Amino acid sequence: MTLRADSVYRFFRSGDEETLAVRGVSLEIAPGELVVLSGPSGSGKSTLLACLAGTDEPSGGTVWVEGGRMSGRTEAARAALRARHIGTMAQSGNLLPHLSVADNLRLVRRIGGHRGGTGPILADLGISGRAAAWPHELSGGELARAALAVALVNEPAVLLADEPTGELDAVSEAHLLELLRARADRGCAILVASHSPAVRAAGDRVLRLDDGRLVA
């Protein structure tokens, strides 16, 4: 499996109080799968994605990416593994506002240890004409595709997306889902957290998270 989680827990402490956000989640995502993580707000979806991406460290359990252990390592080691194997689309966006679309891509390529230009990703996603644009100059659909370009520019084995269509109209959402399906068909393992019925319908499988637990 490209992505695997074994009995992942995440709890947070505030004074004497403890909140358990993720409760013993185990999952596997294979190459070429588009899997949807559904559940109400506050169910732990974003926290689970952060643990899978290595931007947060689980309180218990293990995460594996492309055969390498993500959890239980230093922050620097997790960042290096993430740069090699994982693309992320955050709900708040993943483009730096003071860089053009192309410069955002070049920065991510450098972080991933690559050299050269932006590659064919902008053309693949239909926004090659917006390479010089600033993020604030993009429409909602263009911004979503640019965010996807940033996530995919290093050809990651895994894509983790948190509500990627949350601010899109139905037409832009359908287009983005077509792009995600095309990337899955090329072998990327994709996990999308979403409330959207259209996103759930597009998935190969739907996993439901409720109060931090995966439920049938």
Coordinates of N, CA and C in Angstrom, one line a residue:
M1 N 0.8 -1.2 0.0 CA 0.0 0.0 0.0 C 0.9 1.3 0.0
T2 N 0.5 2.3 -0.7 CA 1.2 3.5 -0.8 C 1.1 4.3 0.5
L3 N -0.1 4.3 1.1 CA -0.3 5.0 2.4 C -1.0 4.1 3.3
R4 N -0.5 4.0 4.6 CA -1.1 3.1 5.6 C -1.1 3.8 6.9
A5 N -2.1 3.6 7.7 CA -2.2 4.1 9.1 C -2.6 2.9 9.9
D6 N -1.9 2.7 11.0 CA -2.2 1.6 11.9 C -2.5 2.2 13.3
S7 N -3.8 2.1 13.7 CA -4.3 2.5 15.0 C -3.8 3.8 15.5
V8 N -4.0 4.8 14.6 CA -3.6 6.2 14.9 C -4.5 6.9 15.9
Y9 N -3.9 7.5 16.9 CA -4.6 8.3 17.9 C -4.0 9.7 17.9
R10 N -4.8 10.7 18.2 CA -4.2 12.0 18.4 C -5.1 12.7 19.5
F11 N -4.4 13.1 20.6 CA -5.2 13.8 21.6 C -4.5 15.1 21.9
F12 N -5.2 16.0 22.4 CA -4.7 17.4 22.8 C -5.1 17.6 24.3
R13 N -4.1 18.2 25.0 CA -4.3 18.6 26.4 C -4.4 20.1 26.6
S14 N -5.3 20.5 27.4 CA -5.4 21.9 27.8 C -5.6 21.9 29.3
G15 N -4.6 22.2 30.1 CA -4.7 22.1 31.5 C -5.0 20.7 31.9
D16 N -6.0 20.4 32.6 CA -6.4 19.1 33.1 C -7.3 18.4 32.1
E17 N -7.7 19.1 31.0 CA -8.6 18.5 30.1 C -7.9 17.9 28.9
E18 N -8.4 16.7 28.5 CA -7.8 16.0 27.3 C -8.9 15.8 26.3
T19 N -8.6 16.2 25.0 CA -9.5 15.9 23.9 C -9.0 14.9 23.0
L20 N -9.7 13.9 22.7 CA -9.2 12.8 21.8 C -9.8 13.1 20.4
A21 N -9.0 13.6 19.5 CA -9.5 14.0 18.2 C -9.5 12.9 17.2
V22 N -8.6 11.9 17.3 CA -8.5 10.8 16.4 C -8.4 9.6 17.2
R23 N -9.2 8.6 17.0 CA -9.3 7.4 17.9 C -9.1 6.1 17.2
G24 N -7.9 5.7 17.2 CA -7.5 4.3 16.7 C -7.8 4.1 15.2
V25 N -7.6 5.1 14.4 CA -7.9 4.9 12.9 C -6.8 4.1 12.2
S26 N -7.3 3.1 11.5 CA -6.5 2.3 10.6 C -7.0 2.4 9.2
L27 N -6.2 2.6 8.2 CA -6.7 2.7 6.8 C -5.5 2.4 5.9
E28 N -5.8 2.0 4.6 CA -4.9 1.8 3.6 C -5.4 2.4 2.3
I29 N -4.5 3.1 1.6 CA -4.9 3.7 0.3 C -3.9 3.1 -0.7
A30 N -4.4 2.5 -1.8 CA -3.6 1.9 -2.8 C -3.3 2.8 -3.9
P31 N -2.2 2.6 -4.7 CA -2.0 3.4 -5.9 C -3.2 3.4 -6.8
G32 N -3.6 4.5 -7.4 CA -4.7 4.6 -8.3 C -6.0 4.7 -7.6
E33 N -6.1 4.7 -6.3 CA -7.4 4.9 -5.6 C -7.7 6.3 -5.3
L34 N -8.9 6.7 -5.5 CA -9.4 8.0 -5.0 C -10.4 7.7 -3.9
V35 N -10.0 8.0 -2.7 CA -10.8 7.6 -1.5 C -11.3 8.9 -0.8
V36 N -12.5 8.9 -0.4 CA -13.1 10.1 0.2 C -13.3 9.9 1.7
L37 N -12.9 10.9 2.5 CA -13.0 10.8 3.9 C -14.2 11.8 4.3
S38 N -15.3 11.3 4.7 CA -16.4 12.1 5.0 C -16.7 12.2 6.5
G39 N -17.6 13.1 6.9 CA -17.9 13.2 8.3 C -18.2 14.6 8.6
P40 N -18.9 14.8 9.7 CA -19.3 16.2 10.1 C -18.2 17.0 10.5
S41 N -18.4 18.3 10.6 CA -17.3 19.2 11.1 C -17.0 18.8 12.5
G42 N -15.7 18.9 12.8 CA -15.3 18.5 14.2 C -15.1 17.0 14.4
S43 N -15.2 16.2 13.3 CA -15.1 14.8 13.5 C -13.7 14.3 13.5
G44 N -12.7 15.2 13.1 CA -11.3 14.8 13.2 C -10.7 14.6 11.8
K45 N -11.4 15.0 10.7 CA -10.8 14.8 9.4 C -9.5 15.5 9.2
S46 N -9.5 16.8 9.5 CA -8.3 17.6 9.2 C -7.2 17.2 10.1
T47 N -7.5 16.8 11.4 CA -6.4 16.3 12.3 C -5.8 15.0 11.7
L48 N -6.7 14.1 11.2 CA -6.2 12.8 10.7 C -5.3 13.1 9.4
L49 N -5.7 14.0 8.6 CA -4.9 14.3 7.4 C -3.6 14.9 7.8
A50 N -3.5 15.7 8.8 CA -2.3 16.3 9.3 C -1.3 15.2 9.8
C51 N -1.9 14.2 10.5 CA -1.1 13.1 11.0 C -0.6 12.2 9.8
L52 N -1.4 12.0 8.8 CA -1.0 11.2 7.6 C 0.1 12.0 6.8
A53 N 0.0 13.3 6.8 CA 1.0 14.1 6.0 C 2.2 14.3 6.7
G54 N 2.3 14.1 8.0 CA 3.5 14.3 8.8 C 3.6 15.7 9.3
T55 N 2.6 16.6 9.1 CA 2.6 17.9 9.6 C 2.2 18.0 11.1
D56 N 1.7 16.9 11.6 CA 1.4 16.7 13.0 C 1.8 15.3 13.3
E57 N 2.2 15.1 14.6 CA 2.7 13.8 15.0 C 1.6 13.1 15.8
P58 N 1.2 11.9 15.4 CA 0.2 11.2 16.2 C 0.6 10.9 17.6
S59 N -0.3 10.9 18.5 CA 0.0 10.5 19.9 C 0.2 9.1 20.1
G60 N -0.3 8.3 19.1 CA -0.1 6.8 19.1 C -0.4 6.3 17.8
G61 N 0.1 5.1 17.5 CA -0.1 4.4 16.2 C 1.1 4.8 15.3
T62 N 0.9 4.3 14.0 CA 2.0 4.4 13.0 C 1.4 4.8 11.7
V63 N 2.2 5.6 11.0 CA 1.8 6.0 9.6 C 3.0 5.6 8.7
W64 N 2.6 5.0 7.6 CA 3.6 4.6 6.6 C 3.3 5.2 5.2
V65 N 4.3 5.7 4.6 CA 4.2 6.3 3.2 C 5.2 5.7 2.3
E66 N 4.8 5.0 1.2 CA 5.7 4.4 0.3 C 6.8 3.6 1.0
G67 N 6.4 2.8 2.0 CA 7.2 1.9 2.7 C 8.1 2.5 3.7
G68 N 8.1 3.9 3.8 CA 8.8 4.6 4.9 C 8.0 5.0 6.0
R69 N 8.5 4.9 7.2 CA 7.7 5.3 8.4 C 7.7 6.8 8.5
M70 N 6.5 7.4 8.6 CA 6.3 8.8 8.7 C 6.2 9.2 10.2
S71 N 5.5 8.5 11.0 CA 5.3 8.8 12.4 C 6.6 8.4 13.2
G72 N 6.7 9.0 14.4 CA 7.8 8.6 15.3 C 9.1 9.1 14.8
R73 N 9.2 10.1 14.0 CA 10.5 10.6 13.5 C 10.5 12.1 13.8
T74 N 11.7 12.7 13.6 CA 11.9 14.1 13.8 C 11.0 14.9 12.8
E75 N 10.8 16.2 13.2 CA 10.0 17.0 12.2 C 10.7 17.2 10.9
A76 N 12.1 17.3 11.0 CA 12.9 17.4 9.7 C 12.8 16.2 8.9
A77 N 12.8 15.0 9.5 CA 12.7 13.7 8.8 C 11.3 13.6 8.2
R78 N 10.3 14.0 8.9 CA 9.0 13.9 8.3 C 8.8 14.8 7.1
A79 N 9.4 16.0 7.3 CA 9.3 17.0 6.2 C 10.0 16.5 4.9
A80 N 11.1 15.8 5.1 CA 11.9 15.3 4.0 C 11.1 14.2 3.3
L81 N 10.5 13.3 4.1 CA 9.6 12.2 3.5 C 8.4 12.8 2.8
R82 N 7.8 13.8 3.4 CA 6.7 14.4 2.8 C 7.0 15.1 1.4
A83 N 8.2 15.8 1.4 CA 8.6 16.4 0.2 C 8.8 15.4 -1.0
R84 N 9.3 14.2 -0.6 CA 9.5 13.2 -1.6 C 8.2 12.5 -2.1
H85 N 7.3 12.3 -1.2 CA 6.2 11.4 -1.6 C 4.8 11.9 -1.5
I86 N 4.6 13.1 -0.9 CA 3.2 13.6 -0.6 C 3.0 15.0 -1.1
G87 N 1.8 15.1 -1.8 CA 1.3 16.4 -2.1 C 0.1 16.8 -1.3
T88 N 0.0 18.0 -0.9 CA -1.1 18.4 0.0 C -1.9 19.6 -0.6
M89 N -3.2 19.5 -0.4 CA -4.1 20.7 -0.7 C -4.8 21.0 0.6
A90 N -4.4 22.2 1.2 CA -5.0 22.6 2.4 C -6.3 23.4 2.2
Q91 N -7.2 23.3 3.1 CA -8.5 24.0 3.0 C -8.3 25.5 2.9
S92 N -7.2 26.0 3.5 CA -6.9 27.5 3.5 C -6.1 27.9 2.3
G93 N -5.8 26.9 1.4 CA -5.0 27.2 0.3 C -3.5 26.9 0.5
N94 N -2.8 26.6 -0.6 CA -1.4 26.3 -0.4 C -0.5 27.1 -1.3
L95 N -0.9 28.2 -1.8 CA -0.1 29.1 -2.6 C 0.3 30.3 -1.7
L96 N 1.6 30.7 -1.8 CA 2.1 31.9 -1.1 C 1.6 33.1 -1.9
P97 N 0.9 34.1 -1.2 CA 0.3 35.2 -1.9 C 1.3 36.1 -2.6
H98 N 2.6 36.2 -2.1 CA 3.5 37.1 -2.7 C 4.3 36.5 -3.8
L99 N 4.0 35.3 -4.3 CA 4.7 34.7 -5.4 C 3.7 34.4 -6.5
S100 N 4.1 34.5 -7.7 CA 3.3 34.1 -8.9 C 3.0 32.6 -8.8
V101 N 2.1 32.2 -9.7 CA 1.8 30.8 -9.7 C 3.0 30.0 -10.1
A102 N 3.7 30.4 -11.1 CA 5.0 29.7 -11.5 C 6.0 29.7 -10.5
D103 N 6.2 30.8 -9.7 CA 7.2 30.9 -8.7 C 6.8 30.0 -7.5
N104 N 5.5 29.9 -7.2 CA 5.1 28.9 -6.2 C 5.5 27.5 -6.6
L105 N 5.3 27.2 -7.8 CA 5.7 25.8 -8.3 C 7.2 25.6 -8.2
R106 N 8.0 26.6 -8.6 CA 9.4 26.5 -8.6 C 9.9 26.3 -7.2
L107 N 9.3 27.0 -6.2 CA 9.7 26.9 -4.8 C 9.4 25.5 -4.3
V108 N 8.3 24.9 -4.6 CA 8.0 23.6 -4.2 C 8.9 22.6 -4.9
R109 N 9.2 22.8 -6.1 CA 10.2 21.9 -6.8 C 11.6 21.9 -6.1
R110 N 12.0 23.1 -5.7 CA 13.3 23.2 -5.0 C 13.2 22.5 -3.7
I111 N 12.1 22.7 -2.9 CA 12.0 22.0 -1.7 C 12.0 20.5 -1.8
G112 N 11.5 20.0 -2.9 CA 11.5 18.6 -3.2 C 12.8 18.1 -3.9
G113 N 13.8 19.0 -4.0 CA 15.1 18.5 -4.5 C 15.1 18.5 -6.0
H114 N 14.2 19.2 -6.7 CA 14.2 19.2 -8.2 C 14.7 20.5 -8.7
R115 N 15.2 20.5 -9.9 CA 15.7 21.7 -10.6 C 14.9 22.0 -11.8
G116 N 15.1 23.1 -12.4 CA 14.4 23.4 -13.7 C 13.1 24.2 -13.5
G117 N 12.3 24.2 -14.5 CA 11.1 25.0 -14.5 C 9.9 24.3 -13.8
T118 N 8.7 24.6 -14.2 CA 7.5 24.1 -13.6 C 7.1 22.8 -14.2
G119 N 7.7 22.4 -15.2 CA 7.2 21.1 -15.9 C 5.9 21.3 -16.6
P120 N 5.3 20.2 -17.0 CA 4.0 20.3 -17.8 C 2.8 20.4 -17.0
I121 N 2.9 20.6 -15.6 CA 1.7 20.5 -14.8 C 0.7 21.5 -15.1
L122 N 1.1 22.8 -15.4 CA 0.1 23.8 -15.6 C -0.7 23.6 -16.9
A123 N 0.0 23.1 -17.9 CA -0.7 22.7 -19.2 C -1.6 21.5 -18.9
D124 N -1.2 20.6 -18.1 CA -2.0 19.4 -17.8 C -3.3 19.8 -17.2
L125 N -3.2 20.9 -16.3 CA -4.4 21.3 -15.6 C -5.1 22.5 -16.3
G126 N -4.7 22.9 -17.5 CA -5.4 23.9 -18.2 C -5.2 25.3 -17.8
I127 N -4.1 25.6 -17.1 CA -3.9 27.0 -16.7 C -2.5 27.5 -17.0
S128 N -1.9 27.0 -18.1 CA -0.6 27.5 -18.5 C -0.6 29.0 -18.8
G129 N -1.7 29.5 -19.2 CA -1.8 30.9 -19.5 C -1.8 31.8 -18.2
R130 N -1.9 31.2 -17.0 CA -1.9 31.9 -15.8 C -0.7 31.8 -15.0
A131 N 0.4 31.3 -15.6 CA 1.6 31.1 -14.8 C 2.2 32.3 -14.2
A132 N 2.0 33.5 -14.8 CA 2.6 34.7 -14.3 C 1.6 35.4 -13.3
A133 N 0.4 34.9 -13.2 CA -0.6 35.6 -12.3 C -0.3 35.4 -10.8
W134 N -0.7 36.4 -10.1 CA -0.6 36.3 -8.6 C -1.9 35.6 -8.1
P135 N -1.8 34.9 -7.0 CA -3.0 34.2 -6.5 C -4.2 35.0 -6.4
H136 N -4.1 36.3 -6.0 CA -5.4 37.1 -5.9 C -6.0 37.4 -7.2
E137 N -5.3 37.2 -8.3 CA -5.8 37.5 -9.6 C -6.5 36.3 -10.3
L138 N -6.6 35.2 -9.6 CA -7.2 34.0 -10.1 C -8.6 33.9 -9.7
S139 N -9.4 33.3 -10.6 CA -10.8 33.0 -10.2 C -10.8 31.8 -9.3
G140 N -12.0 31.5 -8.7 CA -12.0 30.4 -7.7 C -11.6 29.1 -8.4
G141 N -12.0 28.8 -9.6 CA -11.7 27.6 -10.3 C -10.2 27.5 -10.6
E142 N -9.7 28.7 -11.1 CA -8.2 28.7 -11.4 C -7.4 28.6 -10.1
L143 N -7.8 29.2 -9.0 CA -7.1 29.0 -7.8 C -7.0 27.6 -7.3
A144 N -8.1 26.9 -7.5 CA -8.2 25.5 -7.1 C -7.2 24.6 -8.0
R145 N -7.2 24.9 -9.3 CA -6.3 24.2 -10.1 C -4.8 24.6 -9.9
A146 N -4.6 25.8 -9.5 CA -3.2 26.2 -9.2 C -2.8 25.5 -7.9
A147 N -3.7 25.4 -6.9 CA -3.3 24.7 -5.7 C -3.1 23.2 -6.0
L148 N -3.8 22.6 -6.9 CA -3.6 21.3 -7.3 C -2.3 21.1 -8.0
A149 N -1.9 22.1 -8.8 CA -0.6 22.1 -9.5 C 0.5 22.1 -8.5
V150 N 0.4 22.9 -7.4 CA 1.4 23.0 -6.4 C 1.5 21.6 -5.7
A151 N 0.4 21.0 -5.5 CA 0.4 19.7 -4.8 C 1.0 18.6 -5.6
L152 N 0.9 18.7 -7.0 CA 1.3 17.6 -7.8 C 2.6 17.9 -8.6
V153 N 3.2 19.0 -8.5 CA 4.3 19.4 -9.3 C 5.5 18.5 -9.2
N154 N 5.7 17.8 -8.0 CA 6.8 16.9 -7.8 C 6.4 15.4 -8.0
E155 N 5.2 15.2 -8.7 CA 4.8 13.9 -9.0 C 4.7 13.0 -7.8
P156 N 4.0 13.4 -6.7 CA 4.0 12.6 -5.5 C 3.2 11.3 -5.7
A157 N 3.5 10.3 -4.8 CA 2.8 9.1 -4.8 C 1.5 9.2 -4.2
V158 N 1.4 10.2 -3.3 CA 0.2 10.4 -2.4 C -0.3 11.8 -2.5
L159 N -1.6 12.0 -2.7 CA -2.2 13.4 -2.6 C -3.2 13.4 -1.5
L160 N -3.1 14.3 -0.5 CA -4.0 14.5 0.6 C -4.6 15.9 0.4
A161 N -6.0 15.9 0.3 CA -6.7 17.1 0.0 C -7.8 17.3 1.1
D162 N -7.8 18.5 1.7 CA -8.7 18.9 2.7 C -9.7 19.9 2.2
E163 N -11.0 19.4 1.9 CA -12.1 20.2 1.4 C -11.6 21.0 0.1
P164 N -11.1 20.4 -0.9 CA -10.5 21.1 -2.0 C -11.6 21.8 -2.9
T165 N -12.8 21.4 -2.8 CA -13.9 22.0 -3.6 C -14.9 22.8 -2.7
G166 N -14.5 23.1 -1.5 CA -15.4 23.7 -0.5 C -15.9 25.1 -1.0
E167 N -15.1 25.8 -1.7 CA -15.5 27.2 -2.2 C -15.7 27.3 -3.7
L168 N -16.0 26.2 -4.3 CA -16.2 26.2 -5.8 C -17.6 26.0 -6.1
D169 N -18.0 26.6 -7.3 CA -19.3 26.3 -7.8 C -19.4 24.9 -8.4
A170 N -20.6 24.5 -8.8 CA -20.7 23.1 -9.3 C -19.9 22.8 -10.5
V171 N -19.8 23.7 -11.4 CA -19.0 23.5 -12.6 C -17.5 23.4 -12.3
S172 N -17.0 24.3 -11.5 CA -15.6 24.2 -11.1 C -15.3 22.9 -10.3
E173 N -16.2 22.6 -9.4 CA -16.1 21.4 -8.6 C -16.0 20.1 -9.6
A174 N -16.9 20.0 -10.5 CA -16.9 18.9 -11.5 C -15.5 18.8 -12.2
H175 N -15.0 20.0 -12.6 CA -13.8 20.0 -13.4 C -12.6 19.6 -12.5
L176 N -12.6 20.0 -11.2 CA -11.5 19.6 -10.3 C -11.6 18.1 -10.1
L177 N -12.8 17.6 -9.9 CA -12.9 16.1 -9.7 C -12.4 15.3 -10.9
E178 N -12.7 15.8 -12.1 CA -12.1 15.2 -13.3 C -10.6 15.2 -13.3
L179 N -10.0 16.3 -12.8 CA -8.5 16.3 -12.7 C -8.0 15.3 -11.7
L180 N -8.7 15.2 -10.5 CA -8.3 14.3 -9.5 C -8.4 12.9 -10.0
R181 N -9.5 12.6 -10.7 CA -9.7 11.2 -11.3 C -8.6 10.9 -12.3
A182 N -8.2 11.9 -13.1 CA -7.1 11.6 -14.1 C -5.8 11.4 -13.4
R183 N -5.6 12.1 -12.3 CA -4.3 11.8 -11.6 C -4.3 10.4 -10.9
A184 N -5.5 10.0 -10.4 CA -5.6 8.7 -9.8 C -5.4 7.6 -10.9
D185 N -5.9 7.9 -12.0 CA -5.7 6.9 -13.1 C -4.2 6.8 -13.5
R186 N -3.4 7.8 -13.2 CA -2.0 7.7 -13.4 C -1.2 7.1 -12.3
G187 N -2.0 6.6 -11.3 CA -1.3 5.8 -10.2 C -1.2 6.5 -8.9
C188 N -1.6 7.8 -8.8 CA -1.5 8.5 -7.5 C -2.6 8.0 -6.5
A189 N -2.2 7.8 -5.3 CA -3.1 7.4 -4.2 C -3.7 8.7 -3.6
I190 N -5.0 8.9 -3.7 CA -5.6 10.2 -3.3 C -6.6 10.0 -2.2
L191 N -6.5 10.8 -1.1 CA -7.4 10.8 0.0 C -8.0 12.2 0.1
V192 N -9.3 12.4 -0.1 CA -9.9 13.7 -0.1 C -10.9 13.8 1.1
A193 N -10.7 14.7 2.0 CA -11.7 15.0 3.0 C -12.7 16.0 2.5
S194 N -14.0 15.6 2.6 CA -15.0 16.5 2.0 C -16.4 16.2 2.6
H195 N -17.2 17.3 2.6 CA -18.6 17.2 2.9 C -19.5 17.0 1.7
S196 N -18.9 17.3 0.5 CA -19.6 17.4 -0.7 C -20.2 16.1 -1.2
P197 N -21.5 16.0 -1.5 CA -22.0 14.8 -2.1 C -21.4 14.5 -3.5
A198 N -21.0 15.5 -4.3 CA -20.4 15.3 -5.6 C -19.0 14.6 -5.4
V199 N -18.3 15.0 -4.4 CA -17.0 14.4 -4.1 C -17.2 13.0 -3.7
R200 N -18.1 12.8 -2.8 CA -18.3 11.4 -2.3 C -18.7 10.5 -3.5
A201 N -19.5 11.0 -4.4 CA -20.0 10.2 -5.6 C -18.8 9.9 -6.5
A202 N -17.8 10.7 -6.5 CA -16.6 10.5 -7.4 C -15.6 9.5 -6.8
G203 N -15.7 9.2 -5.6 CA -14.7 8.3 -4.9 C -14.9 6.9 -5.3
D204 N -13.8 6.1 -5.2 CA -13.8 4.7 -5.4 C -14.3 4.1 -4.1
R205 N -14.0 4.7 -3.0 CA -14.5 4.3 -1.6 C -14.8 5.5 -0.8
V206 N -15.7 5.4 0.1 CA -15.9 6.5 1.1 C -15.7 5.9 2.5
L207 N -14.8 6.6 3.2 CA -14.6 6.3 4.6 C -15.3 7.4 5.5
R208 N -16.0 7.0 6.5 CA -16.7 8.0 7.3 C -16.1 8.0 8.7
L209 N -15.8 9.3 9.1 CA -15.2 9.5 10.4 C -16.2 10.2 11.3
D210 N -16.4 9.7 12.4 CA -17.4 10.3 13.4 C -16.8 10.2 14.8
D211 N -16.7 11.4 15.4 CA -16.1 11.6 16.7 C -14.7 10.9 16.7
G212 N -13.9 11.1 15.6 CA -12.6 10.6 15.6 C -12.4 9.1 15.3
R213 N -13.5 8.4 15.1 CA -13.5 7.0 14.7 C -14.0 6.7 13.3
L214 N -13.4 5.8 12.6 CA -13.9 5.3 11.4 C -15.1 4.4 11.7
V215 N -16.2 4.7 11.0 CA -17.4 3.9 11.2 C -17.9 3.3 9.9
A216 N -18.6 2.3 9.9 CA -19.1 1.6 8.7 C -20.2 2.4 8.0

